């Protein structure tokens, strides 16, 4: 059985993942409105991934016979000064998500809930990738330093990114 404390924290995490999805959807729309179809694609895939993260947690609660509770999703910003600002916001946001996931893992450890620790291990690894990919994009954008041709090329590159269902969902 999953503890009441972890159950409530995972429900809050489902909301946080859906909030992340909403945040990246807003960035995708803002990038598109600024003429960057490639970055819009990158953020749209991020939007899909965050929904998948929420779904993985929902499936997990269901599999532990714990009820999923959907809470209201708070408003997100709608405009950023530049694409670089979007990725800086992304990195800061993902660092916060990492600490939320770490907190879930700490609760599971207190509970000696090894099944939850196993599920959370996937998310711990995923957060390393999320932070790394945001950092890589910041480095690339800082390297082009606002140069229009450089931005055009980076945007074109991101248009090629495709969505792949995360392994816990793909395995189902
Ligand atoms: Mg996530």
Tab-separated table of N, CA, C and O in Angstrom, residues 9-115:
chain	number	residue	atom	x	y	z
A	9	UNK	N	1.351	13.526	-2.324
A	9	UNK	CA	2.478	14.182	-3.010
A	9	UNK	C	2.494	13.813	-4.496
A	9	UNK	O	2.823	14.647	-5.347
A	10	UNK	N	2.127	12.572	-4.840
A	10	UNK	CA	2.089	12.179	-6.263
A	10	UNK	C	0.930	12.887	-6.962
A	10	UNK	O	1.074	13.363	-8.100
A	11	UNK	N	-0.206	13.025	-6.277
A	11	UNK	CA	-1.310	13.800	-6.870
A	11	UNK	C	-0.871	15.240	-7.158
A	11	UNK	O	-1.190	15.798	-8.213
A	12	UNK	N	-0.122	15.823	-6.223
A	12	UNK	CA	0.383	17.189	-6.445
A	12	UNK	C	1.365	17.199	-7.620
A	12	UNK	O	1.411	18.151	-8.402
A	13	UNK	N	2.134	16.120	-7.754
A	13	UNK	CA	3.109	16.038	-8.849
A	13	UNK	C	2.407	15.927	-10.201
A	13	UNK	O	2.876	16.487	-11.198
A	14	UNK	N	1.287	15.218	-10.245
A	14	UNK	CA	0.508	15.120	-11.493
A	14	UNK	C	0.103	16.539	-11.916
A	14	UNK	O	0.238	16.921	-13.082
A	15	UNK	N	-0.335	17.327	-10.942
A	15	UNK	CA	-0.706	18.713	-11.250
A	15	UNK	C	0.514	19.509	-11.732
A	15	UNK	O	0.430	20.284	-12.690
A	16	UNK	N	1.669	19.283	-11.088
A	16	UNK	CA	2.893	20.003	-11.481
A	16	UNK	C	3.316	19.632	-12.905
A	16	UNK	O	3.772	20.489	-13.672
A	17	UNK	N	3.152	18.356	-13.274
A	17	UNK	CA	3.514	17.923	-14.633
A	17	UNK	C	2.561	18.546	-15.664
A	17	UNK	O	2.979	18.953	-16.752
A	18	UNK	N	1.282	18.617	-15.306
A	18	UNK	CA	0.313	19.232	-16.224
A	18	UNK	C	0.548	20.736	-16.318
A	18	UNK	O	0.396	21.336	-17.392
A	19	UNK	N	0.961	21.340	-15.209
A	19	UNK	CA	1.311	22.775	-15.249
A	19	UNK	C	2.513	22.974	-16.175
A	19	UNK	O	2.544	23.901	-16.980
A	20	UNK	N	3.499	22.078	-16.076
A	20	UNK	CA	4.677	22.137	-16.964
A	20	UNK	C	4.232	22.028	-18.417
A	20	UNK	O	4.733	22.756	-19.286
A	21	UNK	N	3.302	21.101	-18.689
A	21	UNK	CA	2.801	20.933	-20.060
A	21	UNK	C	2.217	22.254	-20.562
A	21	UNK	O	2.507	22.706	-21.676
A	22	UNK	N	1.440	22.878	-19.700
A	22	UNK	CA	0.778	24.145	-20.048
A	22	UNK	C	1.816	25.256	-20.278
A	22	UNK	O	1.701	26.056	-21.210
A	23	UNK	N	2.849	25.270	-19.435
A	23	UNK	CA	3.927	26.262	-19.577
A	23	UNK	C	4.613	26.108	-20.939
A	23	UNK	O	4.825	27.091	-21.658
A	24	UNK	N	4.933	24.849	-21.315
A	24	UNK	CA	5.637	24.634	-22.583
A	24	UNK	C	4.724	24.865	-23.789
A	24	UNK	O	5.199	25.276	-24.844
A	25	UNK	N	3.438	24.633	-23.616
A	25	UNK	CA	2.497	24.954	-24.694
A	25	UNK	C	2.495	26.471	-24.917
A	25	UNK	O	2.516	26.939	-26.062
A	26	UNK	N	2.526	27.243	-23.820
A	26	UNK	CA	2.566	28.713	-23.938
A	26	UNK	C	3.859	29.149	-24.628
A	26	UNK	O	3.850	30.052	-25.478
A	27	UNK	N	4.976	28.497	-24.292
A	27	UNK	CA	6.249	28.847	-24.946
A	27	UNK	C	6.202	28.490	-26.425
A	27	UNK	O	6.697	29.236	-27.271
A	28	UNK	N	5.588	27.342	-26.742
A	28	UNK	CA	5.476	26.933	-28.139
A	28	UNK	C	4.687	27.972	-28.938
A	28	UNK	O	5.089	28.387	-30.028
A	29	UNK	N	3.576	28.408	-28.376
A	29	UNK	CA	2.738	29.396	-29.075
A	29	UNK	C	3.459	30.727	-29.219
A	29	UNK	O	3.376	31.385	-30.257
A	30	UNK	N	4.213	31.118	-28.158
A	30	UNK	CA	4.938	32.392	-28.215
A	30	UNK	C	6.074	32.312	-29.242
A	30	UNK	O	6.306	33.265	-29.997
A	31	UNK	N	6.757	31.167	-29.293
A	31	UNK	CA	7.843	30.993	-30.276
A	31	UNK	C	7.262	31.070	-31.692
A	31	UNK	O	7.815	31.734	-32.575
A	32	UNK	N	6.124	30.419	-31.891
A	32	UNK	CA	5.484	30.436	-33.212
A	32	UNK	C	5.098	31.874	-33.593
A	32	UNK	O	5.312	32.308	-34.729
A	33	UNK	N	4.572	32.609	-32.618
A	33	UNK	CA	4.138	33.982	-32.919
A	33	UNK	C	5.338	34.889	-33.228
A	33	UNK	O	5.184	35.924	-33.865
A	34	UNK	N	6.519	34.482	-32.778
A	34	UNK	CA	7.726	35.261	-33.070
A	34	UNK	C	8.384	34.797	-34.382
A	34	UNK	O	9.439	35.296	-34.763
A	35	UNK	N	7.774	33.799	-35.034
A	35	UNK	CA	8.285	33.343	-36.332
A	35	UNK	C	9.246	32.166	-36.251
A	35	UNK	O	9.875	31.807	-37.247
A	36	UNK	N	9.376	31.568	-35.063
A	36	UNK	CA	10.302	30.436	-34.906
A	36	UNK	C	9.539	29.113	-34.871
A	36	UNK	O	9.189	28.613	-33.801
A	37	UNK	N	9.323	28.543	-36.046
A	37	UNK	CA	8.548	27.294	-36.111
A	37	UNK	C	9.296	26.118	-35.507
A	37	UNK	O	8.688	25.197	-34.956
A	38	UNK	N	10.626	26.123	-35.615
A	38	UNK	CA	11.432	25.018	-35.072
A	38	UNK	C	11.406	25.005	-33.549
A	38	UNK	O	11.198	23.954	-32.930
A	39	UNK	N	11.632	26.159	-32.926
A	39	UNK	CA	11.580	26.225	-31.458
A	39	UNK	C	10.159	25.926	-30.973
A	39	UNK	O	9.962	25.283	-29.945
A	40	UNK	N	9.174	26.380	-31.758
A	40	UNK	CA	7.771	26.074	-31.415
A	40	UNK	C	7.572	24.559	-31.398
A	40	UNK	O	6.906	24.017	-30.513
A	41	UNK	N	8.187	23.884	-32.361
A	41	UNK	CA	8.108	22.411	-32.409
A	41	UNK	C	8.780	21.796	-31.178
A	41	UNK	O	8.242	20.883	-30.556
A	42	UNK	N	9.950	22.318	-30.812
A	42	UNK	CA	10.688	21.803	-29.633
A	42	UNK	C	9.804	21.909	-28.390
A	42	UNK	O	9.662	20.946	-27.627
A	43	UNK	N	9.192	23.058	-28.198
A	43	UNK	CA	8.362	23.247	-27.007
A	43	UNK	C	7.053	22.450	-27.088
A	43	UNK	O	6.530	22.019	-26.064
A	44	UNK	N	6.563	22.251	-28.306
A	44	UNK	CA	5.340	21.454	-28.436
A	44	UNK	C	5.609	19.998	-28.042
A	44	UNK	O	4.781	19.354	-27.374
A	45	UNK	N	6.793	19.510	-28.398
A	45	UNK	CA	7.169	18.136	-28.005
A	45	UNK	C	7.338	18.069	-26.487
A	45	UNK	O	6.936	17.093	-25.842
A	46	UNK	N	7.881	19.139	-25.932
A	46	UNK	CA	8.007	19.220	-24.470
A	46	UNK	C	6.614	19.154	-23.811
A	46	UNK	O	6.428	18.470	-22.814
A	47	UNK	N	5.676	19.845	-24.425
A	47	UNK	CA	4.269	19.829	-23.973
A	47	UNK	C	3.733	18.390	-23.960
A	47	UNK	O	3.113	17.939	-22.998
A	48	UNK	N	4.032	17.652	-25.019
A	48	UNK	CA	3.579	16.253	-25.102
A	48	UNK	C	4.270	15.383	-24.046
A	48	UNK	O	3.645	14.531	-23.416
A	49	UNK	N	5.570	15.631	-23.855
A	49	UNK	CA	6.319	14.835	-22.863
A	49	UNK	C	5.788	15.047	-21.453
A	49	UNK	O	5.707	14.109	-20.665
A	50	UNK	N	5.457	16.302	-21.133
A	50	UNK	CA	4.959	16.576	-19.775
A	50	UNK	C	3.607	15.910	-19.536
A	50	UNK	O	3.333	15.425	-18.436
A	51	UNK	N	2.785	15.867	-20.590
A	51	UNK	CA	1.508	15.153	-20.448
A	51	UNK	C	1.768	13.666	-20.217
A	51	UNK	O	1.063	13.011	-19.436
A	52	UNK	N	2.798	13.144	-20.894
A	52	UNK	CA	3.161	11.730	-20.701
A	52	UNK	C	3.644	11.507	-19.264
A	52	UNK	O	3.294	10.501	-18.639
A	53	UNK	N	4.421	12.463	-18.728
A	53	UNK	CA	4.879	12.324	-17.331
A	53	UNK	C	3.678	12.252	-16.384
A	53	UNK	O	3.636	11.413	-15.477
A	54	UNK	N	2.706	13.138	-16.612
A	54	UNK	CA	1.501	13.129	-15.774
A	54	UNK	C	0.804	11.767	-15.896
A	54	UNK	O	0.384	11.181	-14.905
A	55	UNK	N	0.722	11.261	-17.134
A	55	UNK	CA	0.048	9.981	-17.372
A	55	UNK	C	0.765	8.827	-16.657
A	55	UNK	O	0.130	7.916	-16.111
A	56	UNK	N	2.097	8.857	-16.660
A	56	UNK	CA	2.865	7.788	-15.993
A	56	UNK	C	2.532	7.780	-14.495
A	56	UNK	O	2.327	6.721	-13.898
A	57	UNK	N	2.475	8.979	-13.893
A	57	UNK	CA	2.116	9.047	-12.468
A	57	UNK	C	0.669	8.592	-12.239
A	57	UNK	O	0.374	7.931	-11.241
A	58	UNK	N	-0.239	8.947	-13.162
A	58	UNK	CA	-1.638	8.514	-13.025
A	58	UNK	C	-1.716	6.993	-13.083
A	58	UNK	O	-2.377	6.362	-12.254
A	59	UNK	N	-1.035	6.413	-14.071
A	59	UNK	CA	-1.030	4.947	-14.199
A	59	UNK	C	-0.460	4.308	-12.943
A	59	UNK	O	-0.933	3.259	-12.503
A	60	UNK	N	0.565	4.958	-12.384
A	60	UNK	CA	1.199	4.394	-11.192
A	60	UNK	C	0.234	4.398	-10.006
A	60	UNK	O	0.090	3.378	-9.324
A	61	UNK	N	-0.445	5.531	-9.793
A	61	UNK	CA	-1.418	5.569	-8.683
A	61	UNK	C	-2.518	4.531	-8.907
A	61	UNK	O	-2.889	3.805	-7.986
A	62	UNK	N	-3.007	4.449	-10.142
A	62	UNK	CA	-4.046	3.447	-10.447
A	62	UNK	C	-3.550	2.041	-10.120
A	62	UNK	O	-4.281	1.236	-9.542
A	63	UNK	N	-2.317	1.764	-10.495
A	63	UNK	CA	-1.794	0.404	-10.288
A	63	UNK	C	-1.584	0.099	-8.803
A	63	UNK	O	-1.536	-1.064	-8.416
A	64	UNK	N	-1.472	1.167	-7.977
A	64	UNK	CA	-1.340	0.951	-6.532
A	64	UNK	C	-2.694	1.095	-5.819
A	64	UNK	O	-2.742	1.201	-4.606
A	65	UNK	N	-3.765	1.116	-6.585
A	65	UNK	CA	-5.121	1.233	-6.036
A	65	UNK	C	-5.297	2.536	-5.238
A	65	UNK	O	-5.946	2.549	-4.189
A	66	UNK	N	-4.698	3.599	-5.752
A	66	UNK	CA	-4.802	4.919	-5.109
A	66	UNK	C	-5.487	5.867	-6.095
A	66	UNK	O	-5.167	5.870	-7.284
A	67	UNK	N	-6.424	6.651	-5.599
A	67	UNK	CA	-7.243	7.493	-6.486
A	67	UNK	C	-6.459	8.709	-6.989
A	67	UNK	O	-5.781	9.389	-6.223
A	68	UNK	N	-6.602	8.966	-8.302
A	68	UNK	CA	-6.012	10.173	-8.893
A	68	UNK	C	-6.980	11.322	-8.684
A	68	UNK	O	-8.179	11.182	-8.953
A	69	UNK	N	-6.463	12.442	-8.191
A	69	UNK	CA	-7.316	13.628	-8.057
A	69	UNK	C	-6.763	14.738	-8.925
A	69	UNK	O	-5.618	15.141	-8.763
A	70	UNK	N	-7.590	15.207	-9.857
A	70	UNK	CA	-7.152	16.291	-10.737
A	70	UNK	C	-7.483	17.624	-10.084
A	70	UNK	O	-8.622	17.878	-9.713
A	71	UNK	N	-6.452	18.447	-9.940
A	71	UNK	CA	-6.597	19.752	-9.284
A	71	UNK	C	-6.554	20.852	-10.342
A	71	UNK	O	-6.097	20.615	-11.466
A	72	UNK	N	-7.013	22.056	-10.014
A	72	UNK	CA	-6.978	23.135	-11.021
A	72	UNK	C	-5.541	23.454	-11.460
A	72	UNK	O	-4.617	23.360	-10.656
A	73	UNK	N	-5.402	23.802	-12.719
A	73	UNK	CA	-4.083	24.160	-13.251
A	73	UNK	C	-3.962	25.686	-13.259
A	73	UNK	O	-4.789	26.383	-13.846
A	74	UNK	N	-2.945	26.164	-12.567
A	74	UNK	CA	-2.745	27.615	-12.447
A	74	UNK	C	-2.311	28.229	-13.783
A	74	UNK	O	-1.725	27.561	-14.640
A	75	UNK	N	-2.562	29.511	-13.878
A	75	UNK	CA	-2.194	30.267	-15.079
A	75	UNK	C	-0.674	30.237	-15.324
A	75	UNK	O	0.101	30.174	-14.372
A	76	UNK	N	-0.303	30.311	-16.597
A	76	UNK	CA	1.125	30.365	-16.959
A	76	UNK	C	1.402	31.688	-17.684
A	76	UNK	O	0.461	32.308	-18.187
A	77	UNK	N	2.672	32.129	-17.742
A	77	UNK	CA	2.972	33.340	-18.516
A	77	UNK	C	2.659	33.100	-19.994
A	77	UNK	O	2.556	31.948	-20.421
A	78	UNK	N	2.516	34.162	-20.772
A	78	UNK	CA	2.209	33.953	-22.189
A	78	UNK	C	3.243	34.538	-23.141
A	78	UNK	O	3.241	34.207	-24.324
A	79	UNK	N	4.128	35.398	-22.626
A	79	UNK	CA	5.161	35.945	-23.530
A	79	UNK	C	6.518	35.998	-22.834
A	79	UNK	O	6.596	36.150	-21.622
A	80	UNK	N	7.552	35.849	-23.658
A	80	UNK	CA	8.941	35.944	-23.189
A	80	UNK	C	9.667	36.912	-24.117
A	80	UNK	O	9.277	37.058	-25.281
A	81	UNK	N	10.717	37.554	-23.578
A	81	UNK	CA	11.442	38.554	-24.380
A	81	UNK	C	12.163	37.942	-25.572
A	81	UNK	O	12.336	38.596	-26.602
A	82	UNK	N	12.624	36.708	-25.413
A	82	UNK	CA	13.386	36.058	-26.489
A	82	UNK	C	13.322	34.548	-26.294
A	82	UNK	O	12.903	34.073	-25.237
A	83	UNK	N	13.779	33.819	-27.296
A	83	UNK	CA	13.839	32.362	-27.180
A	83	UNK	C	14.837	31.976	-26.087
A	83	UNK	O	14.599	31.047	-25.311
A	84	UNK	N	15.931	32.726	-25.991
A	84	UNK	CA	16.913	32.457	-24.928
A	84	UNK	C	16.248	32.542	-23.551
A	84	UNK	O	16.482	31.686	-22.690
A	85	UNK	N	15.392	33.557	-23.362
A	85	UNK	CA	14.679	33.692	-22.083
A	85	UNK	C	13.778	32.475	-21.820
A	85	UNK	O	13.633	32.038	-20.684
A	86	UNK	N	13.183	31.935	-22.893
A	86	UNK	CA	12.328	30.740	-22.723
A	86	UNK	C	13.149	29.569	-22.198
A	86	UNK	O	12.703	28.842	-21.307
A	87	UNK	N	14.340	29.389	-22.768
A	87	UNK	CA	15.159	28.247	-22.335
A	87	UNK	C	15.748	28.464	-20.940
A	87	UNK	O	15.902	27.499	-20.186
A	88	UNK	N	16.041	29.722	-20.582
A	88	UNK	CA	16.510	29.987	-19.213
A	88	UNK	C	15.393	29.676	-18.216
A	88	UNK	O	15.630	29.094	-17.163
A	89	UNK	N	14.171	30.071	-18.590
A	89	UNK	CA	13.006	29.766	-17.754
A	89	UNK	C	12.814	28.245	-17.662
A	89	UNK	O	12.537	27.697	-16.584
A	90	UNK	N	12.999	27.569	-18.807
A	90	UNK	CA	12.872	26.104	-18.840
A	90	UNK	C	13.853	25.455	-17.872
A	90	UNK	O	13.479	24.573	-17.082
A	91	UNK	N	15.110	25.899	-17.903
A	91	UNK	CA	16.131	25.309	-17.019
A	91	UNK	C	15.777	25.534	-15.550
A	91	UNK	O	15.814	24.588	-14.749
A	92	UNK	N	15.402	26.773	-15.208
A	92	UNK	CA	15.022	27.054	-13.811
A	92	UNK	C	13.823	26.223	-13.388
A	92	UNK	O	13.783	25.691	-12.282
A	93	UNK	N	12.861	26.118	-14.296
A	93	UNK	CA	11.666	25.342	-13.986
A	93	UNK	C	12.014	23.867	-13.775
A	93	UNK	O	11.555	23.242	-12.813
A	94	UNK	N	12.840	23.310	-14.659
A	94	UNK	CA	13.187	21.885	-14.538
A	94	UNK	C	13.981	21.608	-13.261
A	94	UNK	O	13.865	20.532	-12.674
A	95	UNK	N	14.788	22.591	-12.826
A	95	UNK	CA	15.508	22.411	-11.548
A	95	UNK	C	14.508	22.296	-10.390
A	95	UNK	O	14.700	21.500	-9.477
A	96	UNK	N	13.442	23.084	-10.465
A	96	UNK	CA	12.397	22.999	-9.429
A	96	UNK	C	11.711	21.633	-9.475
A	96	UNK	O	11.441	21.027	-8.434
A	97	UNK	N	11.425	21.174	-10.706
A	97	UNK	CA	10.773	19.861	-10.848
A	97	UNK	C	11.685	18.768	-10.277
A	97	UNK	O	11.220	17.856	-9.587
A	98	UNK	N	12.981	18.888	-10.537
A	98	UNK	CA	13.934	17.908	-9.989
A	98	UNK	C	13.819	17.852	-8.471
A	98	UNK	O	13.787	16.762	-7.891
A	99	UNK	N	13.707	19.018	-7.824
A	99	UNK	CA	13.622	18.976	-6.362
A	99	UNK	C	12.287	18.375	-5.900
A	99	UNK	O	12.246	17.681	-4.888
A	100	UNK	N	11.225	18.575	-6.682
A	100	UNK	CA	9.942	17.933	-6.342
A	100	UNK	C	10.050	16.404	-6.442
A	100	UNK	O	9.553	15.676	-5.569
A	101	UNK	N	10.697	15.945	-7.509
A	101	UNK	CA	10.865	14.492	-7.706
A	101	UNK	C	11.747	13.921	-6.584
A	101	UNK	O	11.462	12.851	-6.028
A	102	UNK	N	12.814	14.650	-6.243
A	102	UNK	CA	13.691	14.195	-5.153
A	102	UNK	C	12.901	14.082	-3.848
A	102	UNK	O	13.111	13.151	-3.072
A	103	UNK	N	11.996	15.032	-3.646
A	103	UNK	CA	11.171	15.000	-2.440
A	103	UNK	C	10.263	13.761	-2.418
A	103	UNK	O	10.101	13.119	-1.375
A	104	UNK	N	9.707	13.403	-3.591
A	104	UNK	CA	8.884	12.190	-3.668
A	104	UNK	C	9.723	10.958	-3.321
A	104	UNK	O	9.283	10.075	-2.578
A	105	UNK	N	10.932	10.931	-3.869
A	105	UNK	CA	11.821	9.784	-3.613
A	105	UNK	C	12.184	9.710	-2.130
A	105	UNK	O	12.273	8.613	-1.560
A	106	UNK	N	12.359	10.875	-1.497
A	106	UNK	CA	12.691	10.896	-0.064
A	106	UNK	C	11.524	10.332	0.757
A	106	UNK	O	11.738	9.579	1.711
A	107	UNK	N	10.290	10.670	0.365
A	107	UNK	CA	9.118	10.132	1.078
A	107	UNK	C	9.056	8.610	0.889
A	107	UNK	O	8.859	7.861	1.856
A	108	UNK	N	9.245	8.163	-0.354
A	108	UNK	CA	9.203	6.719	-0.642
A	108	UNK	C	10.274	5.980	0.168
A	108	UNK	O	10.044	4.871	0.662
A	109	UNK	N	11.416	6.620	0.344
A	109	UNK	CA	12.503	5.989	1.114
A	109	UNK	C	12.120	5.889	2.597
A	109	UNK	O	12.307	4.849	3.220
A	110	UNK	N	11.549	6.987	3.125
A	110	UNK	CA	11.065	6.956	4.529
A	110	UNK	C	10.064	5.820	4.733
A	110	UNK	O	10.032	5.186	5.779
A	111	UNK	N	9.214	5.630	3.686
A	111	UNK	CA	8.149	4.620	3.770
A	111	UNK	C	8.654	3.197	3.518
A	111	UNK	O	7.867	2.256	3.616
A	112	UNK	N	9.934	3.067	3.119
A	112	UNK	CA	10.429	1.760	2.631
A	112	UNK	C	9.526	1.224	1.525
A	112	UNK	O	9.259	0.022	1.448
A	113	UNK	N	9.068	2.133	0.664
A	113	UNK	CA	8.171	1.767	-0.442
A	113	UNK	C	9.036	1.551	-1.691
A	113	UNK	O	9.271	2.470	-2.479
A	114	UNK	N	9.517	0.334	-1.843
A	114	UNK	CA	10.509	0.040	-2.889
A	114	UNK	C	9.919	0.121	-4.296
A	114	UNK	O	10.615	0.494	-5.238
A	115	UNK	N	8.634	-0.217	-4.444
A	115	UNK	CA	7.989	-0.105	-5.765
A	115	UNK	C	7.964	1.360	-6.207
A	115	UNK	O	8.259	1.683	-7.365
